[in-house]
């Protein structure tokens, strides 16, 4: 299994890492805490390579979906300017219908409370091959504890790398 951002909660259920009740607790807690973050954050899907983000220091990589397809996070005004710039250059770019800049520093204020609320999670091991989208090595198995699920909200989603690892291992 490969989970994408919050979809990793579903992947954790499918793989036997979390019970359905634990996954619901994770999803609901995460949503509640994200709702406490003030306005001004945003995300956008853009046609850029990760190294091109160096040109935009106020924007963070949130998701690497595929080669040349990123989701970025940051201040809504800054992202609006980026989207306009990329569209003017003939590249694909669009704001996503969210009001929180997930997978970025904007979620840092809720991480301690998230870790505390999910303290009982951990210890489950997947019963099917798991390819991680948070860790540098997609084949590494995390502890699936509260710290891991907080990292899942904060770190960039490495979906492209996880799918590539699964394909390299013969999964189709």
Coordinates of N, CA and C in Angstrom, one line a residue:
X1 N 0.8 -1.2 0.0 CA 0.0 0.0 0.0 C 0.9 1.2 0.0
X2 N 0.3 2.3 -0.6 CA 0.9 3.6 -0.6 C -0.2 4.6 -0.2
X3 N 0.0 5.4 0.9 CA -0.9 6.4 1.3 C -0.5 7.8 0.9
X4 N -1.4 8.6 0.5 CA -1.1 10.0 0.1 C -1.6 10.9 1.1
X5 N -0.8 11.6 1.9 CA -1.2 12.5 2.9 C -2.2 11.9 3.9
X6 N -3.4 12.4 4.0 CA -4.4 11.8 4.9 C -4.8 10.5 4.5
X7 N -4.6 10.1 3.2 CA -4.9 8.8 2.7 C -4.1 7.7 3.3
X8 N -3.0 8.1 4.0 CA -2.2 7.1 4.7 C -3.0 6.5 5.9
X9 N -4.0 7.2 6.4 CA -4.8 6.6 7.5 C -5.6 5.5 6.9
X10 N -6.1 5.6 5.7 CA -6.8 4.5 5.1 C -5.8 3.4 4.7
X11 N -4.7 3.7 4.2 CA -3.6 2.7 3.9 C -3.3 1.9 5.2
X12 N -3.2 2.6 6.3 CA -2.9 2.0 7.6 C -3.9 1.0 8.0
X13 N -5.2 1.3 7.7 CA -6.3 0.4 8.0 C -6.2 -0.9 7.1
X14 N -6.0 -0.6 5.8 CA -5.9 -1.7 4.9 C -4.8 -2.6 5.2
X15 N -3.7 -2.1 5.7 CA -2.5 -2.8 5.9 C -2.4 -3.5 7.3
X16 N -3.4 -3.2 8.1 CA -3.5 -3.7 9.5 C -2.7 -2.9 10.5
X17 N -2.2 -1.8 10.2 CA -1.4 -0.9 11.1 C -2.4 -0.3 12.1
X18 N -3.5 0.2 11.7 CA -4.5 0.9 12.5 C -5.8 0.2 12.4
X19 N -6.6 0.2 13.5 CA -8.0 -0.3 13.4 C -8.8 0.9 12.8
X20 N -10.0 0.6 12.2 CA -10.8 1.6 11.7 C -11.1 2.7 12.7
X21 N -11.3 2.4 14.0 CA -11.6 3.4 15.0 C -10.4 4.2 15.3
X22 N -9.2 3.7 15.3 CA -8.0 4.5 15.4 C -7.8 5.4 14.2
X23 N -8.1 5.0 13.1 CA -8.0 5.8 11.9 C -9.0 7.0 11.9
X24 N -10.2 6.7 12.4 CA -11.2 7.8 12.5 C -10.7 8.8 13.6
X25 N -10.2 8.3 14.7 CA -9.6 9.2 15.7 C -8.5 10.1 15.1
X26 N -7.6 9.5 14.3 CA -6.5 10.2 13.7 C -7.1 11.3 12.8
X27 N -8.0 10.9 11.9 CA -8.5 11.8 10.9 C -9.3 13.0 11.6
X28 N -10.2 12.6 12.6 CA -11.0 13.7 13.2 C -10.1 14.6 14.0
X29 N -9.1 14.1 14.7 CA -8.2 14.9 15.5 C -7.4 15.9 14.6
X30 N -6.9 15.3 13.6 CA -6.1 16.1 12.6 C -7.0 17.3 12.1
X31 N -8.2 16.9 11.6 CA -9.1 17.9 11.1 C -9.5 19.0 12.1
X32 N -9.7 18.6 13.3 CA -10.1 19.5 14.4 C -8.9 20.5 14.6
X33 N -7.7 20.0 14.7 CA -6.6 20.9 15.0 C -6.3 21.8 13.8
X34 N -6.4 21.2 12.6 CA -6.1 22.1 11.5 C -7.1 23.2 11.4
X35 N -8.3 23.0 11.9 CA -9.3 24.1 11.9 C -9.0 25.2 12.9
X36 N -8.0 25.0 13.8 CA -7.6 26.0 14.7 C -6.5 26.9 14.2
X37 N -6.0 26.6 13.0 CA -4.9 27.4 12.4 C -5.6 28.6 11.7
X38 N -5.0 29.7 12.0 CA -5.6 31.0 11.4 C -5.6 31.0 9.9
X39 N -6.3 32.0 9.4 CA -6.4 32.1 7.9 C -5.1 32.6 7.3
X40 N -5.1 32.5 6.0 CA -3.9 33.0 5.2 C -3.1 32.0 4.6
X41 N -3.2 30.7 4.9 CA -2.4 29.6 4.3 C -3.2 29.1 3.1
X42 N -2.4 28.5 2.2 CA -3.0 28.0 1.0 C -2.0 26.9 0.4
X43 N -2.6 26.2 -0.6 CA -1.8 25.2 -1.3 C -2.1 25.4 -2.8
X44 N -1.2 25.0 -3.7 CA -1.4 25.1 -5.1 C -0.7 23.9 -5.8
X45 N -1.3 23.4 -6.8 CA -0.7 22.4 -7.7 C 0.0 23.1 -8.8
X46 N 1.3 22.8 -9.0 CA 2.1 23.6 -10.0 C 3.0 22.6 -10.8
X47 N 3.3 23.1 -12.0 CA 4.2 22.4 -12.9 C 5.6 22.9 -12.7
X48 N 6.3 22.3 -11.7 CA 7.6 22.7 -11.4 C 8.4 21.5 -11.0
X49 N 9.7 21.5 -11.1 CA 10.6 20.5 -10.5 C 11.0 21.0 -9.1
X50 N 11.2 20.0 -8.2 CA 11.5 20.4 -6.8 C 12.7 21.5 -6.7
X51 N 13.7 21.3 -7.5 CA 14.9 22.2 -7.4 C 14.5 23.6 -7.9
X52 N 13.4 23.8 -8.6 CA 13.0 25.1 -9.0 C 12.4 25.9 -7.9
X53 N 12.0 25.2 -6.8 CA 11.4 25.9 -5.7 C 12.5 26.8 -5.0
X54 N 13.7 26.6 -5.2 CA 14.8 27.4 -4.6 C 14.6 28.9 -5.1
X55 N 13.9 29.1 -6.2 CA 13.7 30.5 -6.7 C 12.5 31.1 -5.9
X56 N 11.8 30.4 -5.1 CA 10.7 30.9 -4.3 C 10.9 30.6 -2.8
X57 N 11.7 31.3 -2.1 CA 12.0 31.0 -0.7 C 10.8 31.0 0.2
X58 N 9.7 31.7 -0.1 CA 8.6 31.7 0.8 C 7.6 30.6 0.6
X59 N 7.9 29.7 -0.3 CA 7.0 28.6 -0.7 C 7.6 27.3 -0.3
X60 N 6.9 26.4 0.3 CA 7.4 25.1 0.7 C 6.8 24.0 -0.2
X61 N 7.6 23.0 -0.4 CA 7.2 21.8 -1.1 C 6.3 21.0 -0.2
X62 N 5.0 20.7 -0.6 CA 4.1 20.0 0.2 C 4.0 18.5 -0.3
X63 N 3.9 18.4 -1.6 CA 3.7 17.0 -2.2 C 4.5 17.0 -3.5
X64 N 5.3 15.9 -3.7 CA 5.9 15.6 -5.0 C 5.1 14.4 -5.5
X65 N 4.1 14.8 -6.4 CA 3.2 13.8 -7.0 C 3.8 12.9 -8.1
X66 N 4.4 13.6 -9.0 CA 5.0 13.0 -10.2 C 6.1 13.9 -10.7
X67 N 6.9 13.4 -11.7 CA 7.9 14.4 -12.2 C 7.3 15.6 -12.8
X68 N 7.7 16.8 -12.3 CA 7.2 18.0 -12.7 C 5.8 18.4 -12.2
X69 N 5.3 17.6 -11.3 CA 4.0 17.9 -10.7 C 4.2 18.0 -9.1
X70 N 4.0 19.2 -8.6 CA 4.2 19.4 -7.2 C 3.0 20.1 -6.6
X71 N 2.8 19.9 -5.3 CA 1.9 20.8 -4.6 C 2.7 21.6 -3.6
X72 N 2.5 22.9 -3.6 CA 3.3 23.7 -2.8 C 2.4 24.4 -1.7
X73 N 3.0 24.9 -0.6 CA 2.2 25.5 0.4 C 2.9 26.8 0.9
X74 N 2.0 27.6 1.4 CA 2.6 28.9 1.9 C 1.5 29.9 2.1
X75 N 1.9 31.2 2.1 CA 0.9 32.3 2.3 C 0.1 32.4 1.0
X76 N -1.2 32.6 1.2 CA -2.2 32.6 0.1 C -1.8 33.7 -1.0
X77 N -1.4 34.9 -0.5 CA -1.0 35.9 -1.4 C 0.2 35.6 -2.3
X78 N 1.2 35.0 -1.6 CA 2.4 34.6 -2.3 C 2.1 33.5 -3.3
X79 N 1.2 32.5 -3.0 CA 0.8 31.5 -3.9 C 0.0 32.0 -5.1
X80 N -0.8 33.0 -4.8 CA -1.6 33.6 -5.9 C -0.6 34.2 -7.0
X81 N 0.4 34.9 -6.5 CA 1.4 35.4 -7.4 C 2.2 34.4 -8.2
X82 N 2.5 33.3 -7.5 CA 3.2 32.2 -8.2 C 2.3 31.6 -9.2
X83 N 1.0 31.3 -8.9 CA 0.1 30.7 -9.9 C 0.0 31.7 -11.1
X84 N -0.1 32.9 -10.9 CA -0.2 33.9 -12.0 C 1.0 33.9 -12.8
X85 N 2.2 33.8 -12.2 CA 3.5 33.8 -12.9 C 3.6 32.6 -13.8
X86 N 3.3 31.4 -13.2 CA 3.4 30.2 -13.9 C 2.4 30.1 -15.1
X87 N 1.2 30.5 -14.8 CA 0.2 30.6 -15.9 C 0.6 31.5 -17.1
X88 N 1.2 32.6 -16.7 CA 1.6 33.6 -17.8 C 2.8 32.9 -18.6
X89 N 3.5 32.0 -18.0 CA 4.6 31.3 -18.7 C 4.1 30.1 -19.4
X90 N 2.8 29.9 -19.4 CA 2.2 28.7 -20.1 C 2.3 27.4 -19.4
X91 N 2.6 27.5 -18.1 CA 2.7 26.3 -17.2 C 1.4 26.0 -16.5
X92 N 1.2 24.8 -16.1 CA 0.0 24.5 -15.3 C 0.2 24.9 -13.9
X93 N -0.8 25.6 -13.3 CA -0.8 26.0 -11.9 C -2.2 26.4 -11.5
X94 N -2.6 25.9 -10.3 CA -3.9 26.3 -9.8 C -3.9 26.2 -8.3
X95 N -4.6 27.1 -7.7 CA -4.8 27.1 -6.3 C -5.8 25.9 -5.9
X96 N -5.5 25.3 -4.8 CA -6.3 24.2 -4.4 C -7.4 24.7 -3.4
X97 N -8.6 24.1 -3.3 CA -9.6 24.6 -2.5 C -9.4 24.2 -1.0
X98 N -8.3 24.7 -0.4 CA -8.1 24.5 1.0 C -7.7 25.8 1.6
X99 N -7.8 25.9 2.9 CA -7.5 27.2 3.6 C -6.3 27.0 4.6
X100 N -5.7 25.8 4.6 CA -4.6 25.5 5.4 C -3.4 25.0 4.6
X101 N -2.3 25.5 4.9 CA -1.1 25.1 4.2 C -0.5 23.9 4.8
X102 N -1.1 22.7 4.5 CA -0.6 21.5 5.1 C 0.8 21.1 4.6
X103 N 1.4 20.3 5.3 CA 2.8 19.8 5.0 C 3.8 21.0 4.9
X104 N 3.6 22.0 5.8 CA 4.4 23.1 5.8 C 4.6 23.6 7.2
X105 N 5.4 24.6 7.4 CA 5.7 25.2 8.7 C 4.4 25.8 9.4
X106 N 3.4 26.1 8.6 CA 2.2 26.6 9.1 C 1.4 25.7 10.0
X107 N 1.7 24.4 10.0 CA 1.0 23.4 10.9 C 1.8 23.2 12.2
X108 N 3.0 23.8 12.3 CA 3.8 23.5 13.5 C 3.1 23.8 14.8
X109 N 2.3 24.9 14.9 CA 1.6 25.1 16.2 C 0.7 24.0 16.7
X110 N 0.2 23.2 15.8 CA -0.7 22.1 16.3 C -0.1 20.8 16.5
X111 N 1.2 20.7 16.1 CA 1.9 19.4 16.2 C 2.0 18.8 17.7
X112 N 2.3 19.7 18.7 CA 2.4 19.1 20.0 C 1.1 18.5 20.5
X113 N 0.0 19.2 20.2 CA -1.3 18.7 20.6 C -1.7 17.5 19.8
X114 N -1.3 17.4 18.6 CA -1.6 16.3 17.8 C -0.9 15.0 18.3
X115 N 0.4 15.2 18.7 CA 1.2 14.1 19.2 C 0.6 13.6 20.6
X116 N 0.1 14.6 21.4 CA -0.5 14.2 22.7 C -1.8 13.5 22.5
X117 N -2.6 14.0 21.5 CA -3.9 13.3 21.3 C -3.8 11.9 20.7
X118 N -2.7 11.7 20.0 CA -2.5 10.4 19.4 C -1.5 9.5 20.1
X119 N -1.2 9.8 21.3 CA -0.2 9.1 22.1 C -0.4 7.6 22.2
X120 N -1.7 7.1 22.1 CA -1.9 5.7 22.3 C -1.7 4.9 21.0
X121 N -1.4 5.6 19.9 CA -1.2 4.9 18.6 C 0.3 4.4 18.6
X122 N 0.5 3.3 17.8 CA 1.8 2.8 17.6 C 1.9 1.3 17.8
X123 N 3.0 0.8 17.3 CA 3.2 -0.6 17.5 C 2.7 -1.6 16.4
X124 N 1.7 -1.1 15.6 CA 1.2 -2.0 14.6 C 2.2 -2.2 13.5
X125 N 2.2 -3.3 12.9 CA 3.0 -3.6 11.7 C 2.2 -4.0 10.5
X126 N 2.5 -3.5 9.4 CA 1.7 -3.8 8.2 C 1.7 -5.3 7.8
X127 N 0.6 -5.8 7.3 CA 0.5 -7.2 6.9 C 0.7 -7.3 5.4
X128 N 0.9 -6.2 4.7 CA 1.2 -6.2 3.3 C 2.3 -5.2 3.1
X129 N 3.0 -5.3 2.0 CA 4.1 -4.3 1.7 C 3.6 -2.9 1.9
X130 N 4.4 -2.1 2.6 CA 4.1 -0.7 2.9 C 5.2 0.2 2.3
X131 N 4.8 1.2 1.5 CA 5.7 2.1 0.9 C 5.4 3.5 1.5
X132 N 6.4 4.0 2.3 CA 6.1 5.2 3.0 C 6.3 6.5 2.2
X133 N 5.5 7.5 2.5 CA 5.5 8.8 1.8 C 6.1 9.9 2.6
X134 N 6.5 9.6 3.8 CA 7.1 10.6 4.7 C 8.6 10.5 4.9
X135 N 9.0 9.3 5.0 CA 10.4 9.0 5.3 C 11.3 9.1 4.0
X136 N 12.6 9.4 4.2 CA 13.5 9.5 3.0 C 13.5 8.2 2.2
X137 N 13.5 7.1 2.9 CA 13.5 5.8 2.3 C 12.1 5.2 2.3
X138 N 11.4 5.1 1.1 CA 10.0 4.7 1.2 C 9.8 3.2 1.6
X139 N 10.9 2.4 1.7 CA 10.8 1.0 2.1 C 11.0 0.9 3.6
X140 N 11.4 2.0 4.3 CA 11.6 2.0 5.7 C 10.2 1.9 6.4
X141 N 10.2 1.0 7.4 CA 8.9 0.9 8.2 C 9.0 1.8 9.4
X142 N 8.1 2.7 9.6 CA 8.1 3.6 10.8 C 7.5 2.9 11.9
X143 N 7.4 3.6 13.1 CA 6.8 3.0 14.3 C 5.3 3.2 14.3
X144 N 4.8 4.1 13.4 CA 3.4 4.4 13.3 C 2.8 4.9 14.6
X145 N 3.7 5.6 15.3 CA 3.3 6.2 16.6 C 2.9 7.7 16.4
X146 N 2.6 8.4 17.5 CA 2.1 9.7 17.4 C 3.1 10.7 16.7
X147 N 4.4 10.5 16.9 CA 5.4 11.3 16.3 C 5.4 11.1 14.8
X148 N 5.1 9.8 14.3 CA 5.0 9.5 12.9 C 3.8 10.3 12.3
X149 N 2.7 10.2 12.9 CA 1.5 10.8 12.4 C 1.6 12.3 12.4
X150 N 2.3 12.9 13.3 CA 2.6 14.3 13.3 C 3.5 14.7 12.2
X151 N 4.5 13.9 11.9 CA 5.4 14.1 10.8 C 4.7 14.0 9.5
X152 N 3.6 13.1 9.5 CA 2.8 13.0 8.3 C 2.1 14.3 7.9
X153 N 1.8 15.1 8.9 CA 1.1 16.3 8.6 C 2.1 17.4 8.3
X154 N 3.3 17.3 8.8 CA 4.3 18.4 8.6 C 5.2 18.2 7.4
X155 N 5.7 17.0 7.2 CA 6.7 16.8 6.1 C 6.1 16.7 4.7
X156 N 6.9 17.0 3.7 CA 6.4 16.8 2.4 C 6.0 15.4 2.1
X157 N 5.0 15.2 1.3 CA 4.6 13.9 0.8 C 5.4 13.5 -0.4
X158 N 6.1 12.3 -0.2 CA 7.0 11.8 -1.3 C 6.3 10.7 -2.1
X159 N 5.2 11.1 -2.7 CA 4.3 10.1 -3.4 C 5.1 9.5 -4.6
X160 N 5.7 10.3 -5.4 CA 6.4 9.9 -6.5 C 7.5 8.8 -6.1
X161 N 8.2 9.1 -5.1 CA 9.3 8.2 -4.6 C 8.7 6.9 -4.2
X162 N 7.6 6.9 -3.4 CA 7.0 5.7 -2.9 C 6.5 4.8 -4.1
X163 N 5.8 5.4 -5.0 CA 5.3 4.7 -6.2 C 6.5 4.1 -7.0
X164 N 7.5 4.8 -7.2 CA 8.7 4.4 -7.9 C 9.3 3.2 -7.2
X165 N 9.4 3.2 -5.9 CA 10.0 2.1 -5.1 C 9.1 0.9 -5.2
X166 N 7.8 1.0 -5.2 CA 6.9 -0.1 -5.3 C 7.0 -0.7 -6.7
X167 N 7.1 0.1 -7.7 CA 7.3 -0.4 -9.1 C 8.6 -1.1 -9.3
X168 N 9.7 -0.5 -8.7 CA 11.0 -1.2 -8.8 C 11.0 -2.5 -8.1
X169 N 10.1 -2.7 -7.1 CA 10.0 -4.0 -6.4 C 9.1 -5.0 -7.1
X170 N 8.6 -4.6 -8.2 CA 7.7 -5.5 -9.0 C 6.2 -5.4 -8.8
X171 N 5.8 -4.4 -8.0 CA 4.3 -4.2 -7.9 C 3.8 -3.5 -9.1
X172 N 2.6 -3.9 -9.5 CA 2.0 -3.3 -10.7 C 0.6 -3.0 -10.4

